[in-house]
Amino acid sequence: MDSSEEEEEEFPYLESITPQTKIDSLYQSHTEKGIRKLCCELLDLKDGVENLCANMRTKYLSFLRISEEVVEMEHEMTDLRNHISAQGILVKDLITGVGHELDEWNNITDTNIDDTYQDLDDIQLPDESDNCEIHFLEKIDVLLAEHKMDEAINAVEDQERNFPDLKISVDNTSTEISSFKSAFLKKKVMLEDQLVEIAERPSVNPTEFKNALSGLIKLGKGPSAHQLLLKSYGARLQKNIDVFLPSFSVCIKTFSATLSRIFFSIISLTTKESALIFGDNPVYTNRIVQWAEWEIEYFVRLVKEHAPSSETISGLHSASICVEASLNYCLMLESQGLNLSKLLLVLLRPYIEEVLELNFRRARKTILDWGEVDDSTLMSAHFVSPLSVFATSPDNVLVDSGVRFMYTLEDILQQLTPLIILHFGGNVLTRISQLFDKYIDALNKALPGPSDDDNLVELKETIPFRAETDSEQLALLGVAFTIVDELLPNTVKEIWTSKNVKKDPENENPVPEANIAAELKDWKRHIMHSFDMLRDHFCRQYVLSFIYSREGKTRLNAQMYLAEKGEDSYWGSHPLPSLPFQALFAKLQQLATVAGDVLLGKEKLHKILLARLTETVVMWLSDEQEFWGVLEDDSIPLKPHGLQQLILDMHFTVEIARFAGYPSRNVHQIASSIITRAIRTFSGRGINPQSALPEDEWFVETAKTAINKLLLGADASDTSEIDDEHIIIHHDHDDIDSDSDDTVSSLSSIDSFESFASASMAELDSPGFTDPES
């Protein structure tokens, strides 16, 4: 109270502030004081418990150490007891023998003392060598009892060095020497057994273990010592595995790499210790190799048993990491004389091929399931952007299928490691080709074909997307071409080159990049061939739908070349091609317009597609037997006008290709073949080509004029002729065979042709054609 009064006197202007002492006295209850006291007691109790636990842990460790010392002391006591018992038996035998000799001595009469002396002189007392042998055996017993292994080993070596006969097998020629050998060998066996016991002790330290092995080697038990070395490290490996396996599910992606490190580190350590203790003895080296091969077989077996499911992406990742890590470890072991790469690859190959097969099978199901939309594929912007330009409908099923194909395949390829690509790259490329073939088959079925008009209605139901219009069909081809020409090769090349595969661990020789380049080139040729089959299927169906009417009648028939002049075309001062070829030109122009919009930026595909369509028409005409059968029928009269019209149609077809600027060489060759056959047919019917036909230049100029007239829709007299400079010829792409004909050429002068068509002419015979690849 005095202090509070002093505070009030010292600060009289702060009358509203209550001192802390008053607050404590007014508000601090007995319960609060009790709680604080209890907390202090609990903290003291906690400190006491922690001290008690620490003391218990320390005492427990001391107890374990004392227990081990007691066990060792018991062993020493037992050995000492055995030694004392043996010495007691020897003393008893000595006392009994001496007592017996004394009794015989006392029984000798005085009269026979001289004879007895004589007999004693004849007795052979043990010589010094016998005493040394007994002393040696006793010394060995003492050293064994005291566990002085090094001294015992040195004593045995010295004895064998001084008496080489001890190394020779025991025989029965000398009883005394044989008995010592037997005793010596028994002591030696006891010494070996104790060394083996030390080496097999679980708690033996590395120094004692090496000393025990060295002792066995000195005693001539090198094979046993080496077996103990392998057994010890094998047990150590198994212990590490037993510790690791229960926890591998936590880091399943690194499971195979960690397991590889466990195995190959023990193999490496064993090899080093063997070389250090046993040297470069080929016998021991071969044993190390054999043991390492057994352990690698065990390693592969564990990988197969505990790896993730083979059909999952994590299973592929684990398998790739396994190959990468284990082969790199094998490369390190080669410096120690162990070449295990080939064996490891032989053992892992079935497993890796199974994982690849199941992953690509899963990918095939994912890609061909067009009805299911995977949101994860929408995140692949580097695939969506190039393919989205071909979207023809809001649902974008076609674009989604292409993105899904690339995303699924990229997901698989990203799991591959450099050594997987090095040793299994060809296998992977083959499976990519097969997967792409399946995808192309699915796109093939999405195109209209003969089955649309036949009874194969169920095929429509299995395909969620049908390309009915020209724009949809061109978009389908654009998606496939973008994948095969850009996305797929770039993705594979990026994966192959980013892995930076430079060295083969089997022979340390750099892998020629030319081999990888050749492998990739063959693979790209294969997938491009698959796309060509899709393109050819589209061209065949497109041309067949143009040639044949819905009633199955052909528009390109021989009757139009049998009609009189003026019935089917205007043949006079301004002759024109036949109506079907005029329609062909219009249809190609229409398709070119659509392709310009749909295949924007894909001029290469645009021109190749139009060239293939034009080529398909003349290919069909060249091999249509019904068409030529009419012309070759002797009962049907032929007119010179028919030959003129046919040759003009062929020149018109060639000029279509040349005018549009896409490759026309194959069209030129096939048209030349048709003209040659037509001239031969009409000549055989009595029509002279020399008098009936004008010059080749006339046909070329007439075809150009017809194109100009059809384009401008004006009278031929009001239009200027199409000069060579108006014929646009592109050389943008090396793989497109463009024409460079700046001068007029004669079609009738070429007798043979060579086409890049993959299908035979017989496949285009009738409207009932079906694609064998679909």
GROMACS .gro file of N, CA and C in nm, residues 165-166 168-182 185:
model
   54
  165ASP      N    1   5.704  -8.111  -4.523
  165ASP     CA    2   5.627  -8.235  -4.530
  165ASP      C    3   5.486  -8.218  -4.474
  166LEU      N    4   5.466  -8.119  -4.391
  166LEU     CA    5   5.333  -8.100  -4.332
  166LEU      C    6   5.230  -8.060  -4.438
  168ILE      N    7   5.220  -8.200  -4.727
  168ILE     CA    8   5.191  -8.319  -4.804
  168ILE      C    9   5.082  -8.398  -4.732
  169SER      N   10   4.998  -8.463  -4.808
  169SER     CA   11   4.888  -8.538  -4.748
  169SER      C   12   4.942  -8.649  -4.659
  170VAL      N   13   4.868  -8.682  -4.552
  170VAL     CA   14   4.910  -8.780  -4.452
  170VAL      C   15   4.908  -8.921  -4.511
  171ASP      N   16   5.015  -8.999  -4.484
  171ASP     CA   17   5.018  -9.139  -4.526
  171ASP      C   18   5.052  -9.225  -4.405
  172ASN      N   19   5.065  -9.354  -4.423
  172ASN     CA   20   5.089  -9.449  -4.314
  172ASN      C   21   5.233  -9.501  -4.311
  173THR      N   22   5.326  -9.437  -4.374
  173THR     CA   23   5.465  -9.486  -4.377
  173THR      C   24   5.534  -9.466  -4.244
  174SER      N   25   5.499  -9.358  -4.171
  174SER     CA   26   5.562  -9.332  -4.042
  174SER      C   27   5.453  -9.297  -3.943
  175THR      N   28   5.439  -9.380  -3.841
  175THR     CA   29   5.330  -9.362  -3.746
  175THR      C   30   5.345  -9.235  -3.666
  176GLU      N   31   5.466  -9.205  -3.618
  176GLU     CA   32   5.487  -9.087  -3.535
  176GLU      C   33   5.465  -8.959  -3.613
  177ILE      N   34   5.523  -8.953  -3.731
  177ILE     CA   35   5.506  -8.832  -3.814
  177ILE      C   36   5.361  -8.816  -3.856
  178SER      N   37   5.296  -8.924  -3.889
  178SER     CA   38   5.157  -8.918  -3.929
  178SER      C   39   5.070  -8.870  -3.814
  179SER      N   40   5.097  -8.912  -3.693
  179SER     CA   41   5.018  -8.867  -3.579
  179SER      C   42   5.034  -8.716  -3.557
  180PHE      N   43   5.153  -8.664  -3.573
  180PHE     CA   44   5.174  -8.520  -3.557
  180PHE      C   45   5.104  -8.442  -3.668
  181LYS      N   46   5.111  -8.496  -3.790
  181LYS     CA   47   5.042  -8.431  -3.900
  181LYS      C   48   4.892  -8.425  -3.873
  182SER      N   49   4.842  -8.537  -3.822
  182SER     CA   50   4.699  -8.540  -3.794
  182SER      C   51   4.662  -8.436  -3.690
  185LEU      N   52   4.692  -8.088  -3.851
  185LEU     CA   53   4.580  -8.057  -3.940
  185LEU      C   54   4.453  -8.028  -3.864
   0.00000   0.00000   0.00000
